[in-house]
Amino acid sequence: MTETPQRPGQPGRHPFEAGLDRTPANHVPLTPASLLARAAAAVGARVGIIDGDRRITYADLYARCRRLASALAARGVRPLDTVAILAPNVPEMIEAHFAVPMLGAVLNPLNTRLDPATIAFSLAHGGARVLIVEAECAPLAAQAVAAFGQPILVVAIGETGLAGALPYESLLAEGDPDYAWVGPEDEWQSLCLLYTSGTTGDPKGAVYSHRGAYLQALGNAVTFGLTADSVYLWTLPMFHCSGWSYPWASVAACATQVCLRKVEPAAIFRLIAAHGVTHLCGAPIVLSMIAHAPDTDRTAFPQRVRCAVGGAAPSSTIIRTMEELGFQVTHLYGATESYGPATVCLAQPDWADLTDAERYGRMARQGVPLATLEAVSVVDPATDEPVPRDGTAVGEIRLRGNTVMKGYLGNPEATGRALAGGWYRTGDLAVWHPDGSVEIKDRAKDIIISGGENISSLEVEEVLMRHPAVMLAAVVARPDATWGESPCAFLEMKPGADAPTDRDVIAFCRARMARFKVPKTVVFGPLPKTSTGKIQKFVLREQARAL
Ligand code: ADP
């Protein structure tokens, strides 16, 4: 080893440290707001947003966001104040994702399908100063604001009929289109507050940082191949994990975003064809809706559309169906706590040798970390040691990196539990394959224990989904006098399909899985879903218990 070279006059400082300081020229706090400034400067005339007949160029989008930020500031909104928004996928939702961070305030997108009491809880817990409401959500907002009972500035997008509400466009008119926003002083500053669904107890508010959102935007843009020629269709609710960070990712790529208020197959096909859509995201249920749309809802389109699926486990059957329809599927896995997507199922070189069925099976794996996530591990919760990468040992998925939430707002206990030991504990049970990809077997709370054996509900669902008449399958535990629990299958059938009997379904499963995993009970009918298209297994568990 040579001695550390020293500079005269700067004893003790390594040449690579001396005179090489952070200055505003070479170090700027990361914030997704600057992605829009850059897009407006780079491609100002390009259409950034399409909403029905409306077209908003990047230059206009930036000016509108600066107006909104400056008008909110003039009305007393300060850094770290909370601005809540209750809106479907409209341009103003995208604007809020840039304008509020410009101010250094915190955006709190609210789930539009929640009940007024839960919305009021979020407003109170998050300390909202402003609530932006789109007309469609006005009745919900009126009740929530009444229950909240605190002074709050209500800003109305469209005709809400809310007493005392300030029209969004009037607020923008108060603002300065050239507002010299400064962004956060520190990139670790809080940027967004996202409440999880709260199926167990009060919702928890995951807090994102500017740094995390910026990195996640770039990670998503790269992972999903967004470019300036991309046209991104909003089939995912933007209130869910801030639309998996795609409002920012699309702008990072200078892509065009197409708004869609309601996820309906006819509208999806029409917009794909009309605007040359190249990318869309959705839960498996959205894919299933597209795949099983009646012919009258379909419009032909020439382009190959990339379709990212996540939020719940997609079966290999739905991946296959979508690919056969001409979509190119990207499988993403993540949680609100990880700013949406944390892993992606990357194609491996050896897939070339696989049969189609095997390849679709591989695509149903949750995969490897996004470039912007530090690491994924599968850990034995009893020992905290990683499980072997043998595709067999089951452990909990843990995530670490710059795109893991700061914590839950005002809930140090839950934050401590979630981030204990330097990893985010997902509560998802998975195996780790030799190629480094993870494959979820179940959420810890969904696993079925029958006669002491663990049964992965996803594995049983995967088989059920291969039945030609089945559109959706969910398997939950039913209390069983002999076995403790037994698998109970709930099936939603394809429209117009010849419905099998429960015996047929059981015989179908017997031929394809170990006997102890075969559902003992089969129930037919529509499945209860959340606003984000996840099947509500807790509802099914109650139904199974009551059977
Ligand atoms: P909630 O907990 O209310 O469902 P999230 O949207 O944060 O809210 O859900 C994250 C969870 O969704 C993950 O922990 C995992 O259980 C499930 N999930 C998300 N993506 C996938 C996927 N691709 N495959 C399997 N499960 C997934």
Coordinates of C-alpha atoms and ligand atoms in Angstrom, one line a residue:
M1 CA 0.0 0.0 0.0
T2 CA 1.3 3.4 -0.8
E3 CA 1.0 6.2 1.7
T4 CA -2.1 8.5 1.3
P5 CA -0.9 11.5 -0.7
Q6 CA -1.4 14.8 1.2
R7 CA -1.8 18.3 -0.1
P8 CA 0.0 21.2 1.4
G9 CA -2.3 23.4 3.4
Q10 CA -4.9 20.7 3.9
P11 CA -3.4 18.3 6.3
G12 CA -5.3 15.0 6.7
R13 CA -7.6 15.5 3.7
H14 CA -7.3 13.0 0.9
P15 CA -6.9 14.6 -2.5
F16 CA -10.2 13.0 -3.5
E17 CA -11.9 14.8 -0.7
A18 CA -10.1 18.1 -0.6
G19 CA -11.5 20.9 -2.8
L20 CA -14.1 18.5 -4.2
D21 CA -17.1 19.7 -2.2
R22 CA -20.8 19.6 -2.7
T23 CA -21.9 22.8 -4.3
P24 CA -25.1 23.8 -6.0
A25 CA -23.4 23.1 -9.3
N26 CA -22.9 19.4 -8.5
H27 CA -25.4 18.5 -5.9
V28 CA -29.1 19.2 -6.0
P29 CA -31.7 17.5 -3.8
L30 CA -33.6 15.0 -5.9
T31 CA -37.2 15.7 -6.4
P32 CA -39.7 14.4 -9.0
A33 CA -40.9 18.0 -9.5
S34 CA -37.7 18.7 -11.5
L35 CA -38.6 16.0 -14.0
L36 CA -41.4 18.2 -15.2
A37 CA -39.3 21.3 -15.4
R38 CA -36.9 19.3 -17.6
A39 CA -39.7 17.8 -19.8
A40 CA -41.3 21.3 -20.3
A41 CA -37.9 22.7 -21.4
A42 CA -37.0 19.7 -23.5
V43 CA -40.3 18.9 -25.2
G44 CA -42.7 21.7 -24.3
A45 CA -44.9 21.4 -27.4
R46 CA -45.4 17.7 -26.9
V47 CA -48.7 16.5 -25.5
G48 CA -48.1 15.4 -21.9
I49 CA -51.7 14.5 -21.1
I50 CA -54.8 13.5 -23.1
D51 CA -58.2 13.5 -21.3
G52 CA -61.1 13.1 -23.6
D53 CA -61.0 16.0 -26.0
R54 CA -58.4 17.9 -23.9
R55 CA -54.8 18.0 -24.8
I56 CA -52.2 19.5 -22.3
T57 CA -48.7 20.1 -23.6
Y58 CA -45.7 19.8 -21.4
A59 CA -45.3 23.5 -21.4
D60 CA -48.9 24.0 -20.3
L61 CA -48.7 21.3 -17.8
Y62 CA -45.6 22.9 -16.2
A63 CA -47.3 26.3 -16.2
R64 CA -50.4 24.9 -14.6
C65 CA -48.4 23.2 -11.9
R66 CA -46.5 26.3 -11.2
R67 CA -49.7 28.2 -10.9
L68 CA -51.1 25.7 -8.5
A69 CA -48.0 25.6 -6.4
S70 CA -47.8 29.4 -6.2
A71 CA -51.5 29.8 -5.5
L72 CA -51.4 27.3 -2.7
A73 CA -48.4 29.1 -1.3
A74 CA -50.2 32.4 -1.4
R75 CA -53.1 30.9 0.4
G76 CA -50.8 29.9 3.2
V77 CA -49.8 26.3 2.4
R78 CA -46.3 25.8 3.8
P79 CA -43.7 23.1 3.3
L80 CA -44.8 19.9 5.0
D81 CA -48.4 21.0 5.1
T82 CA -50.7 18.2 3.8
V83 CA -52.7 18.6 0.6
A84 CA -55.2 15.8 0.2
I85 CA -56.9 14.9 -3.1
L86 CA -59.9 12.9 -3.8
A87 CA -60.2 12.3 -7.6
P88 CA -60.4 9.7 -10.3
N89 CA -57.6 9.5 -12.9
V90 CA -58.0 13.1 -14.2
P91 CA -55.2 15.5 -15.3
E92 CA -55.5 17.5 -12.1
M93 CA -54.4 14.4 -10.2
I94 CA -51.2 14.4 -12.3
E95 CA -50.8 18.1 -11.7
A96 CA -51.1 17.7 -8.0
H97 CA -48.2 15.1 -8.1
F98 CA -45.9 17.8 -9.3
A99 CA -47.3 21.1 -7.9
V100 CA -47.5 19.9 -4.2
P101 CA -43.9 18.6 -4.2
M102 CA -42.7 21.9 -5.8
L103 CA -44.0 23.6 -2.7
G104 CA -42.3 21.1 -0.4
A105 CA -45.8 20.3 0.9
V106 CA -47.1 16.7 1.2
L107 CA -49.6 15.2 -1.2
N108 CA -52.1 12.8 0.2
P109 CA -54.0 10.9 -2.5
L110 CA -57.1 9.3 -1.1
N111 CA -58.9 6.2 -2.1
T112 CA -62.1 7.3 -3.8
R113 CA -64.0 4.1 -2.9
L114 CA -63.5 4.4 0.8
D115 CA -66.3 5.3 3.2
P116 CA -66.7 8.9 4.5
A117 CA -65.5 8.0 8.0
T118 CA -62.3 6.5 6.8
I119 CA -61.6 9.5 4.6
A120 CA -62.3 11.8 7.6
F121 CA -59.9 9.6 9.6
S122 CA -57.2 10.2 7.0
L123 CA -57.8 13.9 6.8
A124 CA -57.5 14.2 10.6
H125 CA -54.6 11.8 10.9
G126 CA -52.7 13.4 8.0
G127 CA -53.4 16.9 9.2
A128 CA -54.8 18.0 5.8
R129 CA -55.0 21.8 5.2
V130 CA -56.4 21.5 1.7
L131 CA -58.7 19.0 0.1
I132 CA -58.9 18.9 -3.7
V133 CA -62.1 17.2 -4.8
E134 CA -63.2 16.1 -8.3
A135 CA -67.0 16.4 -9.0
E136 CA -67.5 12.6 -9.0
C137 CA -66.3 12.4 -5.4
A138 CA -68.3 15.4 -4.2
P139 CA -70.9 13.5 -2.1
L140 CA -68.2 11.4 -0.4
A141 CA -66.1 14.6 0.2
A142 CA -69.1 16.4 1.7
Q143 CA -69.7 13.7 4.3
A144 CA -66.0 13.3 5.0
V145 CA -65.5 17.0 5.5
A146 CA -68.5 17.2 7.8
A147 CA -67.2 14.3 9.9
F148 CA -63.7 15.8 9.9
G149 CA -65.1 19.0 11.5
Q150 CA -61.9 21.0 11.1
P151 CA -61.3 24.1 8.9
I152 CA -60.0 23.0 5.5
L153 CA -59.8 24.7 2.1
V154 CA -61.9 22.7 -0.3
V155 CA -60.8 23.1 -4.0
A156 CA -63.3 21.8 -6.6
I157 CA -62.4 20.3 -9.9
G158 CA -65.6 20.7 -12.1
E159 CA -69.1 21.2 -10.7
T160 CA -69.0 19.7 -7.2
G161 CA -71.8 21.7 -5.7
L162 CA -69.8 21.8 -2.5
A163 CA -70.7 24.9 -0.4
G164 CA -67.7 27.3 0.0
A165 CA -65.5 25.3 -2.4
L166 CA -63.0 27.2 -4.5
P167 CA -63.0 26.2 -8.2
Y168 CA -59.7 24.6 -9.2
E169 CA -59.4 26.8 -12.3
S170 CA -60.0 30.0 -10.1
L171 CA -57.2 28.9 -7.8
L172 CA -54.9 28.4 -10.9
A173 CA -55.9 31.9 -12.1
E174 CA -54.6 33.3 -8.8
G175 CA -51.2 31.6 -9.4
D176 CA -48.1 32.5 -11.3
P177 CA -47.2 30.4 -14.4
D178 CA -43.5 31.4 -14.0
Y179 CA -43.4 30.7 -10.3
A180 CA -39.8 30.1 -9.2
W181 CA -40.4 27.1 -7.0
V182 CA -37.4 25.9 -4.9
G183 CA -38.3 22.3 -4.1
P184 CA -37.1 20.6 -1.0
E185 CA -34.1 21.7 0.9
D186 CA -33.3 18.1 1.7
E187 CA -34.3 15.2 -0.6
W188 CA -35.3 13.1 2.4
Q189 CA -38.1 15.6 3.0
S190 CA -41.6 14.0 3.0
L191 CA -43.4 14.2 -0.3
C192 CA -46.4 11.9 -0.2
L193 CA -48.7 10.2 2.3
L194 CA -50.4 7.1 1.2
Y195 CA -52.8 5.2 3.5
T196 CA -52.9 1.4 3.2
S197 CA -56.3 -0.2 3.0
G198 CA -56.6 -0.9 6.7
T199 CA -58.3 -4.2 6.6
T200 CA -56.9 -4.8 10.1
G201 CA -57.5 -1.8 12.3
D202 CA -57.0 1.9 11.3
P203 CA -55.2 2.7 8.0
K204 CA -51.5 3.3 8.3
G205 CA -50.0 6.2 6.4
A206 CA -46.9 5.3 4.5
V207 CA -44.7 8.4 3.9
Y208 CA -42.5 8.8 0.8
S209 CA -39.5 11.1 0.3
H210 CA -38.6 13.2 -2.7
R211 CA -35.5 11.1 -3.2
G212 CA -37.4 7.9 -3.1
A213 CA -40.0 9.1 -5.6
Y214 CA -37.4 10.4 -8.0
L215 CA -35.5 7.2 -8.0
Q216 CA -38.6 5.1 -8.2
A217 CA -39.7 7.2 -11.2
L218 CA -36.5 6.4 -13.0
G219 CA -36.5 2.8 -11.9
N220 CA -40.0 2.3 -13.3
A221 CA -39.3 4.2 -16.6
V222 CA -36.3 1.9 -17.2
T223 CA -38.0 -1.3 -16.1
F224 CA -41.1 -0.8 -18.2
G225 CA -39.3 0.7 -21.2
L226 CA -40.9 4.1 -21.2
T227 CA -39.6 6.5 -23.8
A228 CA -40.6 9.8 -25.3
D229 CA -42.7 7.8 -27.9
S230 CA -44.6 6.0 -25.2
V231 CA -48.3 6.5 -24.6
Y232 CA -49.3 5.4 -21.1
L233 CA -52.9 4.6 -20.4
W234 CA -54.2 5.1 -16.8
T235 CA -55.9 1.8 -16.0
L236 CA -54.4 1.8 -12.5
P237 CA -55.9 4.2 -9.9
M238 CA -53.5 7.1 -9.3
F239 CA -54.5 7.2 -5.6
H240 CA -53.0 3.7 -5.2
C241 CA -49.3 4.1 -4.2
S242 CA -49.4 7.3 -6.3
G243 CA -50.1 5.2 -9.3
W244 CA -47.1 3.0 -8.7
S245 CA -45.1 6.2 -9.3
Y246 CA -46.1 6.3 -13.0
P247 CA -47.2 10.0 -13.0
W248 CA -43.5 10.8 -12.4
A249 CA -42.1 7.9 -14.4
S250 CA -44.1 9.0 -17.5
V251 CA -42.9 12.5 -17.2
A252 CA -39.3 11.4 -16.6
A253 CA -39.6 9.7 -20.0
C254 CA -41.4 12.6 -21.6
A255 CA -44.2 10.2 -22.5
T256 CA -47.9 11.0 -23.0
Q257 CA -50.4 10.0 -20.3
V258 CA -54.0 9.2 -21.3
C259 CA -56.5 9.6 -18.5
L260 CA -59.3 7.1 -17.9
R261 CA -61.8 7.6 -15.1
K262 CA -63.4 4.2 -15.0
V263 CA -61.8 0.9 -15.9
E264 CA -64.1 -0.5 -18.5
P265 CA -63.0 -2.8 -21.3
A266 CA -64.8 -0.9 -24.1
A267 CA -63.1 2.4 -23.1
I268 CA -59.7 0.7 -22.7
F269 CA -59.8 -0.8 -26.2
R270 CA -61.1 2.5 -27.7
L271 CA -58.4 4.5 -26.1
I272 CA -55.7 2.0 -27.0
A273 CA -56.8 2.2 -30.6
A274 CA -57.4 6.0 -30.7
H275 CA -54.2 7.2 -29.1
G276 CA -51.7 4.4 -30.0
V277 CA -51.3 3.4 -26.4
T278 CA -48.1 1.5 -25.8
H279 CA -48.1 0.9 -22.0
L280 CA -50.6 0.2 -19.3
C281 CA -50.6 -1.2 -15.8
G282 CA -53.1 -3.0 -13.7
A283 CA -54.0 -5.7 -11.2
P284 CA -54.6 -9.2 -12.5
I285 CA -58.3 -8.4 -12.5
V286 CA -57.9 -5.6 -15.0
L287 CA -56.1 -8.0 -17.3
S288 CA -58.8 -10.5 -16.8
M289 CA -61.4 -7.8 -17.7
I290 CA -59.5 -7.0 -20.9
A291 CA -58.9 -10.7 -21.8
H292 CA -62.6 -11.7 -21.3
A293 CA -64.2 -8.6 -22.8
P294 CA -67.2 -9.3 -25.0
D295 CA -66.5 -8.9 -28.8
T296 CA -68.8 -5.8 -28.8
D297 CA -66.4 -4.1 -26.4
R298 CA -63.3 -4.7 -28.5
T299 CA -61.6 -2.4 -31.0
A300 CA -58.7 -3.7 -33.1
F301 CA -55.4 -2.0 -32.8
P302 CA -52.1 -2.6 -34.7
Q303 CA -49.5 -2.0 -32.0
R304 CA -48.1 -4.4 -29.4
V305 CA -49.1 -3.0 -26.0
R306 CA -46.9 -3.5 -23.0
C307 CA -48.9 -4.4 -20.0
A308 CA -47.5 -4.4 -16.4
V309 CA -49.3 -6.6 -13.9
G310 CA -49.0 -6.5 -10.2
G311 CA -50.7 -5.7 -6.9
A312 CA -51.8 -9.3 -6.6
A313 CA -50.4 -12.6 -8.0
P314 CA -51.2 -13.1 -11.7
S315 CA -51.8 -16.7 -12.7
S316 CA -49.7 -18.1 -15.5
T317 CA -53.1 -18.5 -17.3
I318 CA -53.9 -14.8 -17.4
I319 CA -50.3 -14.0 -18.5
R320 CA -50.6 -16.5 -21.3
T321 CA -54.1 -15.2 -22.4
M322 CA -52.8 -11.6 -22.5
E323 CA -49.7 -12.6 -24.5
E324 CA -51.8 -14.6 -26.9
L325 CA -54.0 -11.5 -27.4
G326 CA -50.9 -9.6 -28.5
F327 CA -50.0 -7.8 -25.2
Q328 CA -46.5 -8.0 -23.8
V329 CA -46.7 -8.7 -20.1
T330 CA -44.3 -7.4 -17.5
H331 CA -44.8 -8.8 -14.0
L332 CA -44.1 -6.4 -11.1
Y333 CA -44.4 -7.0 -7.4
G334 CA -44.4 -4.4 -4.6
A335 CA -46.4 -2.7 -1.9
T336 CA -47.5 0.8 -0.9
E337 CA -44.5 0.7 1.5
S338 CA -42.1 0.3 -1.5
Y339 CA -43.6 3.1 -3.6
G340 CA -45.3 0.4 -5.7
P341 CA -43.1 -2.0 -7.8
A342 CA -40.0 -3.3 -6.0
T343 CA -39.3 -6.4 -8.2
V344 CA -39.7 -7.3 -11.8
C345 CA -39.8 -10.7 -13.4
L346 CA -36.9 -10.4 -15.9
A347 CA -36.6 -13.0 -18.7
Q348 CA -33.6 -15.2 -18.2
P349 CA -31.5 -16.6 -21.1
D350 CA -32.5 -20.2 -20.3
W351 CA -36.2 -19.4 -20.9
A352 CA -35.5 -19.9 -24.6
D353 CA -35.4 -23.6 -24.1
L354 CA -38.7 -23.8 -22.2
T355 CA -42.1 -24.9 -23.4
D356 CA -44.8 -22.1 -23.5
A357 CA -46.4 -23.5 -20.4
E358 CA -43.1 -23.4 -18.5
R359 CA -42.3 -19.9 -19.7
Y360 CA -45.6 -18.5 -18.6
G361 CA -45.1 -20.2 -15.2
R362 CA -41.7 -18.4 -14.9
M363 CA -43.4 -15.1 -15.8
A364 CA -45.7 -15.6 -12.8
R365 CA -42.7 -15.4 -10.5
Q366 CA -42.2 -12.0 -8.8
G367 CA -38.6 -11.8 -9.9
V368 CA -35.6 -9.7 -9.0
P369 CA -35.2 -6.1 -7.6
L370 CA -35.7 -3.1 -9.8
A371 CA -32.4 -1.3 -10.6
T372 CA -33.3 1.4 -8.0
L373 CA -34.0 -1.0 -5.1
E374 CA -30.9 -2.1 -3.1
A375 CA -31.8 -5.7 -2.3
V376 CA -34.5 -8.3 -1.9
S377 CA -34.1 -11.2 0.5
V378 CA -36.1 -14.2 1.5
V379 CA -35.7 -14.8 5.2
D380 CA -36.7 -17.5 7.7
P381 CA -38.6 -15.3 10.2
A382 CA -37.6 -17.6 13.0
T383 CA -33.8 -17.2 12.5
D384 CA -33.7 -14.0 10.4
E385 CA -31.3 -15.9 8.1
P386 CA -31.8 -16.0 4.3
V387 CA -33.4 -19.3 3.2
P388 CA -31.4 -21.3 0.6
R389 CA -32.0 -20.4 -3.0
D390 CA -33.4 -23.8 -3.8
G391 CA -36.9 -22.9 -5.0
T392 CA -38.3 -24.9 -2.1
A393 CA -37.6 -23.3 1.3
V394 CA -40.3 -20.8 2.2
G395 CA -39.5 -17.5 4.0
E396 CA -40.6 -13.9 4.2
I397 CA -39.7 -11.4 1.4
R398 CA -37.8 -8.5 2.8
L399 CA -36.8 -5.4 0.9
R400 CA -34.2 -2.7 1.5
G401 CA -33.2 0.4 -0.4
N402 CA -34.0 4.0 -1.3
T403 CA -37.5 3.2 -2.5
V404 CA -38.7 1.9 0.8
M405 CA -41.0 4.3 2.7
K406 CA -39.7 6.5 5.4
G407 CA -42.2 5.0 7.8
Y408 CA -45.8 5.3 8.9
L409 CA -46.9 8.7 9.9
G410 CA -47.3 9.1 13.6
N411 CA -47.0 5.4 14.2
P412 CA -43.4 4.6 15.5
E413 CA -44.4 1.2 16.8
A414 CA -45.7 0.0 13.4
T415 CA -42.7 1.7 11.7
G416 CA -40.4 -0.1 14.0
R417 CA -42.0 -3.4 13.3
A418 CA -42.1 -2.9 9.6
L419 CA -38.5 -1.8 9.2
A420 CA -36.9 -3.8 12.0
G421 CA -33.4 -5.2 11.4
G422 CA -32.7 -2.9 8.4
W423 CA -35.3 -4.5 6.1
Y424 CA -38.9 -3.8 5.2
R425 CA -40.9 -6.9 6.2
T426 CA -43.5 -7.5 3.6
G427 CA -45.5 -10.3 5.2
D428 CA -45.3 -12.2 1.9
L429 CA -44.1 -15.8 1.9
A430 CA -42.0 -16.9 -1.0
V431 CA -39.3 -19.3 -2.2
W432 CA -36.0 -18.1 -3.7
H433 CA -34.8 -19.7 -6.9
P434 CA -31.2 -20.4 -7.9
D435 CA -31.5 -17.6 -10.6
G436 CA -32.2 -15.1 -7.8
S437 CA -35.8 -14.6 -8.5
V438 CA -38.4 -14.8 -5.8
E439 CA -41.8 -16.5 -6.1
I440 CA -44.6 -15.7 -3.7
K441 CA -46.4 -18.7 -2.2
D442 CA -48.8 -16.7 -0.1
R443 CA -49.4 -13.7 2.1
A444 CA -48.5 -14.9 5.6
K445 CA -52.2 -14.3 6.6
D446 CA -53.6 -16.3 3.7
I447 CA -51.6 -19.5 4.0
I448 CA -53.8 -22.6 4.8
I449 CA -52.7 -25.1 7.3
S450 CA -54.3 -28.4 6.9
G451 CA -53.3 -31.4 9.0
G452 CA -50.1 -29.5 9.9
E453 CA -49.2 -29.1 6.2
N454 CA -48.9 -25.6 4.7
I455 CA -50.9 -25.1 1.6
S456 CA -50.2 -22.2 -0.6
S457 CA -53.5 -20.7 -1.7
L458 CA -51.8 -19.3 -4.8
E459 CA -50.6 -22.7 -5.9
V460 CA -54.2 -24.0 -5.7
E461 CA -55.5 -21.0 -7.5
E462 CA -52.9 -21.4 -10.2
V463 CA -54.3 -24.8 -11.0
L464 CA -58.0 -23.7 -10.8
M465 CA -57.3 -20.9 -13.2
R466 CA -56.3 -23.5 -15.8
H467 CA -59.8 -24.8 -15.9
P468 CA -61.3 -23.6 -19.2
A469 CA -64.5 -22.3 -17.6
V470 CA -62.8 -20.4 -14.7
M471 CA -62.2 -16.7 -14.9
L472 CA -61.1 -15.9 -11.4
A473 CA -60.2 -18.2 -8.5
A474 CA -59.6 -17.5 -4.8
V475 CA -58.8 -20.1 -2.2
V476 CA -59.1 -19.6 1.5
A477 CA -59.0 -21.6 4.7
R478 CA -62.2 -23.1 5.9
P479 CA -62.3 -24.4 9.5
D480 CA -62.3 -28.2 9.5
A481 CA -63.0 -30.5 12.4
T482 CA -60.5 -33.1 11.3
W483 CA -57.7 -31.1 9.6
G484 CA -57.9 -27.8 11.4
E485 CA -58.3 -26.0 8.1
S486 CA -59.2 -27.2 4.6
P487 CA -58.9 -25.3 1.3
C488 CA -62.2 -23.7 0.1
A489 CA -62.3 -22.5 -3.5
F490 CA -64.4 -19.5 -4.7
L491 CA -64.8 -19.4 -8.4
E492 CA -66.1 -16.7 -10.8
M493 CA -66.8 -18.3 -14.2
K494 CA -66.2 -16.9 -17.7
P495 CA -69.2 -15.3 -19.2
G496 CA -71.1 -17.9 -21.3
A497 CA -68.9 -20.8 -20.2
D498 CA -70.4 -24.2 -19.5
A499 CA -70.4 -24.2 -15.7
P500 CA -68.8 -27.3 -14.1
T501 CA -70.2 -28.9 -10.9
D502 CA -68.2 -28.8 -7.7
R503 CA -67.4 -32.5 -8.2
D504 CA -66.0 -31.7 -11.7
V505 CA -63.7 -29.0 -10.2
I506 CA -62.5 -31.3 -7.4
A507 CA -61.7 -34.0 -10.0
F508 CA -59.9 -31.4 -12.1
C509 CA -57.7 -30.5 -9.1
R510 CA -57.1 -34.1 -8.1
A511 CA -55.6 -34.9 -11.4
R512 CA -53.2 -31.9 -11.0
M513 CA -52.1 -31.6 -7.4
A514 CA -51.3 -33.4 -4.2
R515 CA -54.5 -34.7 -2.6
F516 CA -54.2 -32.7 0.6
K517 CA -54.2 -29.5 -1.4
V518 CA -57.4 -30.2 -3.3
P519 CA -60.3 -27.9 -2.2
K520 CA -62.9 -29.7 -0.2
T521 CA -65.5 -27.0 -0.8
V522 CA -66.2 -25.2 -4.0
V523 CA -68.4 -22.1 -4.2
F524 CA -69.5 -20.4 -7.4
G525 CA -70.3 -16.7 -7.8
P526 CA -68.8 -13.3 -8.3
L527 CA -65.8 -12.6 -6.1
P528 CA -65.6 -9.5 -3.8
K529 CA -62.9 -7.1 -4.9
T530 CA -61.2 -4.0 -3.5
S531 CA -61.1 -0.7 -5.4
T532 CA -57.7 -1.7 -6.7
G533 CA -58.9 -5.0 -8.0
K534 CA -57.6 -7.3 -5.3
I535 CA -59.9 -10.1 -4.2
Q536 CA -61.0 -9.6 -0.6
K537 CA -59.9 -12.8 0.9
F538 CA -60.9 -11.7 4.4
V539 CA -64.5 -11.5 3.2
L540 CA -64.2 -15.0 1.6
R541 CA -62.7 -16.3 4.8
E542 CA -65.8 -15.1 6.7
Q543 CA -68.0 -16.7 4.1
A544 CA -66.1 -20.0 4.3
R545 CA -66.4 -19.9 8.1
A546 CA -70.1 -19.4 7.9
L547 CA -70.7 -22.3 5.4
Ligands
ADP1 P1 -52.8 -3.9 0.7 O1 -51.9 -4.4 1.8 O2 -53.9 -3.1 1.1 O3 -53.2 -5.0 -0.3 P2 -50.7 -3.0 -1.1 O4 -51.2 -2.5 -2.3 O5 -49.6 -2.3 -0.5 O6 -51.9 -2.9 -0.1 O7 -50.4 -4.5 -1.2 C1 -49.2 -5.0 -1.3 C2 -49.3 -6.5 -1.3 O8 -49.9 -6.9 -2.5 C3 -48.0 -7.2 -1.3 O9 -47.4 -7.3 0.0 C4 -48.4 -8.6 -1.8 O10 -49.0 -9.4 -0.8 C5 -49.4 -8.2 -2.8 N1 -48.8 -8.1 -4.2 C6 -48.5 -7.1 -4.9 N2 -47.9 -7.4 -6.1 C7 -48.0 -8.7 -6.1 C8 -47.6 -9.7 -7.1 N3 -47.0 -9.3 -8.3 N4 -47.7 -11.0 -6.8 C9 -48.2 -11.4 -5.6 N5 -48.6 -10.5 -4.7 C10 -48.5 -9.2 -4.9

